[in-house]
Short mmCIF file of N, CA and C in Angstrom, two decimals:
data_model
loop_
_atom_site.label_atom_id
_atom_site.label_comp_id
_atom_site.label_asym_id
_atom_site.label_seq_id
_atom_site.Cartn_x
_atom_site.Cartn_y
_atom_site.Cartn_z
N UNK A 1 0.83 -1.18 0.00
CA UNK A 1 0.00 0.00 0.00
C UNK A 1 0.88 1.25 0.00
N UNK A 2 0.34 2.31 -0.72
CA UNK A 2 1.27 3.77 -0.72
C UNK A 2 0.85 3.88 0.86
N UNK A 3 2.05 5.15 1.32
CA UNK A 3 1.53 5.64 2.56
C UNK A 3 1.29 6.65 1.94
N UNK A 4 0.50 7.59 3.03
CA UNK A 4 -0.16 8.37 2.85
C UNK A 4 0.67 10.24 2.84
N UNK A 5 1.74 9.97 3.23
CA UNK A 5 2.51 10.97 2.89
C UNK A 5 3.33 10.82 1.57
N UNK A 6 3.35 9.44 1.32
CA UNK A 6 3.61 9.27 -0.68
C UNK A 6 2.66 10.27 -1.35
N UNK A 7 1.73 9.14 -1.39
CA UNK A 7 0.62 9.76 -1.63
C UNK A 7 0.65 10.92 -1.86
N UNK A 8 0.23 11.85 -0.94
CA UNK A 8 0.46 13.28 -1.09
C UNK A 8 1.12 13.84 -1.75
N UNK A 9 2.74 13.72 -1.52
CA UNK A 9 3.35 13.91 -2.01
C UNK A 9 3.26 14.46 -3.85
N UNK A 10 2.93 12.58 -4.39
CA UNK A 10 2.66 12.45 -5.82
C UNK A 10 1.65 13.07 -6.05
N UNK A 11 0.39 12.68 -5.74
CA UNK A 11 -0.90 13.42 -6.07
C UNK A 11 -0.46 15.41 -5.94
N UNK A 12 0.23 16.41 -5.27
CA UNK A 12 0.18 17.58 -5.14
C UNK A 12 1.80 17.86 -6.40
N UNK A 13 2.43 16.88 -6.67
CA UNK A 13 3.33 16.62 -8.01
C UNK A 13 2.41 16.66 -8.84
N UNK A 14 1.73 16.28 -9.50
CA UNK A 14 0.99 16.00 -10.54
C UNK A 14 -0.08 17.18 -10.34
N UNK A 15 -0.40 17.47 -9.20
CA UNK A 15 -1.56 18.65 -9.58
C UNK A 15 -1.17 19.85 -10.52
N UNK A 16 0.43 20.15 -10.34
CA UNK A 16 0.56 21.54 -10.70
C UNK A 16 1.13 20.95 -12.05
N UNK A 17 1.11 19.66 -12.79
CA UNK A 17 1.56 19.84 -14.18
C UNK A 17 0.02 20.28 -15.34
N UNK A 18 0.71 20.85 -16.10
CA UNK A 18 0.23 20.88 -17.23
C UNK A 18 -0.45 20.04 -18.12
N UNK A 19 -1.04 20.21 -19.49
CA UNK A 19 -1.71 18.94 -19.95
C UNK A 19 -0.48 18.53 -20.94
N UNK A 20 0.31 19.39 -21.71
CA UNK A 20 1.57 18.75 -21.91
C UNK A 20 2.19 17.89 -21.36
N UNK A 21 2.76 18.09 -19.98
CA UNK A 21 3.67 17.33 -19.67
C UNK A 21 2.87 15.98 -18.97
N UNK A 22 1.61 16.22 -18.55
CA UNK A 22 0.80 15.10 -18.01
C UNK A 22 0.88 14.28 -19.02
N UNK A 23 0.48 14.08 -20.51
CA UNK A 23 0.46 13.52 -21.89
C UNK A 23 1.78 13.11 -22.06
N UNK A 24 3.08 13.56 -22.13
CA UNK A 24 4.04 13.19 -21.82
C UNK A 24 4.85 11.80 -20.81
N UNK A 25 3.89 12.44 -19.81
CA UNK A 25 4.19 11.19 -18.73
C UNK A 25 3.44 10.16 -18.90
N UNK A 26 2.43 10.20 -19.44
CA UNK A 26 1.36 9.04 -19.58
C UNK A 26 1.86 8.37 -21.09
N UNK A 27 2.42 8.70 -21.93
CA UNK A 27 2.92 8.44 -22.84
C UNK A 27 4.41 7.76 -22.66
N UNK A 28 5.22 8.27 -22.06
CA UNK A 28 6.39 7.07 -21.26
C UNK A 28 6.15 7.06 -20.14
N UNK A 29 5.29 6.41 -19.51
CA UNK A 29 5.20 5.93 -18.36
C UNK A 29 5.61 4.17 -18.50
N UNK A 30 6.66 4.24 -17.79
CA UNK A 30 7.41 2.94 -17.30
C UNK A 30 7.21 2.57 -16.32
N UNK A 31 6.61 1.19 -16.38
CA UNK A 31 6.02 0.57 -15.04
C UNK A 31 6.02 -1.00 -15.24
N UNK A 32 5.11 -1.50 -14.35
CA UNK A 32 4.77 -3.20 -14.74
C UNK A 32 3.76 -3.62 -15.38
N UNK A 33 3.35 -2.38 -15.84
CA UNK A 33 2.62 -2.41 -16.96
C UNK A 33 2.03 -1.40 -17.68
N UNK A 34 2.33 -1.55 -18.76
CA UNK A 34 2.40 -0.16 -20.28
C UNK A 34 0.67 0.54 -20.25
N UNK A 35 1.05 1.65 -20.32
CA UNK A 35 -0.41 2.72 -20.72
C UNK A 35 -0.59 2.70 -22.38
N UNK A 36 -1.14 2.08 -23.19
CA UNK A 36 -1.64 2.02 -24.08
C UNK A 36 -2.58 3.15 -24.92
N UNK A 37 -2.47 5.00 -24.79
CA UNK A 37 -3.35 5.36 -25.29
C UNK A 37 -2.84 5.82 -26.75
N UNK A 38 -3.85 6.45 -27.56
CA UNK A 38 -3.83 7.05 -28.50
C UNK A 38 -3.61 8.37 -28.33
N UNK A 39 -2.85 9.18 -29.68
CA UNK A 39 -2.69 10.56 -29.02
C UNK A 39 -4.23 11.95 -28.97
N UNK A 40 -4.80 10.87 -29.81
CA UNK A 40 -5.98 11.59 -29.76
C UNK A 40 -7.10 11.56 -28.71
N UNK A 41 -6.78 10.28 -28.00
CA UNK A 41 -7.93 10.07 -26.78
C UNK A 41 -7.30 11.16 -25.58
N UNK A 42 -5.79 11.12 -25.62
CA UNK A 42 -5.37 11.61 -24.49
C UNK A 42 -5.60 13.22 -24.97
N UNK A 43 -5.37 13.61 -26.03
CA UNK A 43 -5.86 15.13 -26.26
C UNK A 43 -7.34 15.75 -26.16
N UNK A 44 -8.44 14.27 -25.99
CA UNK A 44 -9.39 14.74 -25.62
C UNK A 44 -9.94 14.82 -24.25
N UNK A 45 -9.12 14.12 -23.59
CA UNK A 45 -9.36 14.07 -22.24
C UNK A 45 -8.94 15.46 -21.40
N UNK A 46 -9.88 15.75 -19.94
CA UNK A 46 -9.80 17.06 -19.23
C UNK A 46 -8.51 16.93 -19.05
N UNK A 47 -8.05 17.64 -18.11
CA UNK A 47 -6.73 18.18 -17.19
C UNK A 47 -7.04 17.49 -16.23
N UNK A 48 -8.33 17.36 -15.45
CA UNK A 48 -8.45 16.50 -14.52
C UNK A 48 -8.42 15.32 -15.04
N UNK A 49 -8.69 14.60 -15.49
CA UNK A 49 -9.11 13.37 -16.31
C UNK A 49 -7.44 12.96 -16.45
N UNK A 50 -6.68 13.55 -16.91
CA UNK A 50 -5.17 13.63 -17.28
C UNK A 50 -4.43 13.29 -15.90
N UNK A 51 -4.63 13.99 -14.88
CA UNK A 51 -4.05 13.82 -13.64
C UNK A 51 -4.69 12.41 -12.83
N UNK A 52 -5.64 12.07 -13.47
CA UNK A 52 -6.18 10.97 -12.70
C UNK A 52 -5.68 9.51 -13.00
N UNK A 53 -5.66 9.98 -14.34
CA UNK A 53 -5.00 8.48 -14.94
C UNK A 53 -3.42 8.24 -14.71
N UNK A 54 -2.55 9.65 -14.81
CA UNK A 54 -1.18 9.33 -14.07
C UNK A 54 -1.34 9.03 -12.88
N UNK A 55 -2.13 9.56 -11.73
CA UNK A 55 -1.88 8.87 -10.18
C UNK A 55 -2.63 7.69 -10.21
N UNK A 56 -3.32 7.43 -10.77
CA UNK A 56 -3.78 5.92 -10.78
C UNK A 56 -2.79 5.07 -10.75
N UNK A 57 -2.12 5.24 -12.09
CA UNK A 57 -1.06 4.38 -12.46
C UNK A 57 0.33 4.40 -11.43
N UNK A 58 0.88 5.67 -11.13
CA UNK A 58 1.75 5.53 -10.07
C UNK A 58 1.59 4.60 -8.58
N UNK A 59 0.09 4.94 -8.73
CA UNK A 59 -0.15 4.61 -7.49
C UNK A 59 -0.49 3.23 -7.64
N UNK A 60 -0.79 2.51 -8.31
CA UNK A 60 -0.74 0.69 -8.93
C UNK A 60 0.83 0.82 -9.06
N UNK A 61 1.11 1.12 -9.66
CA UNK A 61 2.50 0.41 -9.90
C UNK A 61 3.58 0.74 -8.33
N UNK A 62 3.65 1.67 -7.71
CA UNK A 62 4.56 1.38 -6.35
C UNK A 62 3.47 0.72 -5.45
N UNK A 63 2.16 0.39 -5.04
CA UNK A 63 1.87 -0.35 -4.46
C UNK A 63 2.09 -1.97 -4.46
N UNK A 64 2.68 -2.06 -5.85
CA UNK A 64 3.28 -3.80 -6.29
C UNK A 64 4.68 -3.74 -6.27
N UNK A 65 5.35 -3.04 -5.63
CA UNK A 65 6.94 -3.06 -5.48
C UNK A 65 7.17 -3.60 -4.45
#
């Protein structure tokens, strides 16, 4: 499980990016397992929507470390 000062941590990292660099990270995101989008789904998706799917994924992938 993340702790909860991870947590934080990542989630208030990711609040202040951009939709660039969020698309970026979700696009090489290296983990134990690959994010698969298109560049067009991810350009249609919010800013929130964008930040949700990177801490999702961070947060799956160091909870299996």
């Amino acid at each position: 499980m993340v702790s909860k000062k991870n947590f934080e941590q990542t989630a208030t990292a990711i609040a202040v990016l951009g939709k660039t660099e969020l698309k970026r990270r979700i696009k090489n995101f290296k983990g134990r397992f690959k994010l698969d989008f298109t560049d067009d789904y991810l350009n249609n998706l919010t800013l929130d929507r964008l930040r949700h799917v990177l801490l999702a994924a961070l947060i799956n992938a160091k909870s299996h470390n």
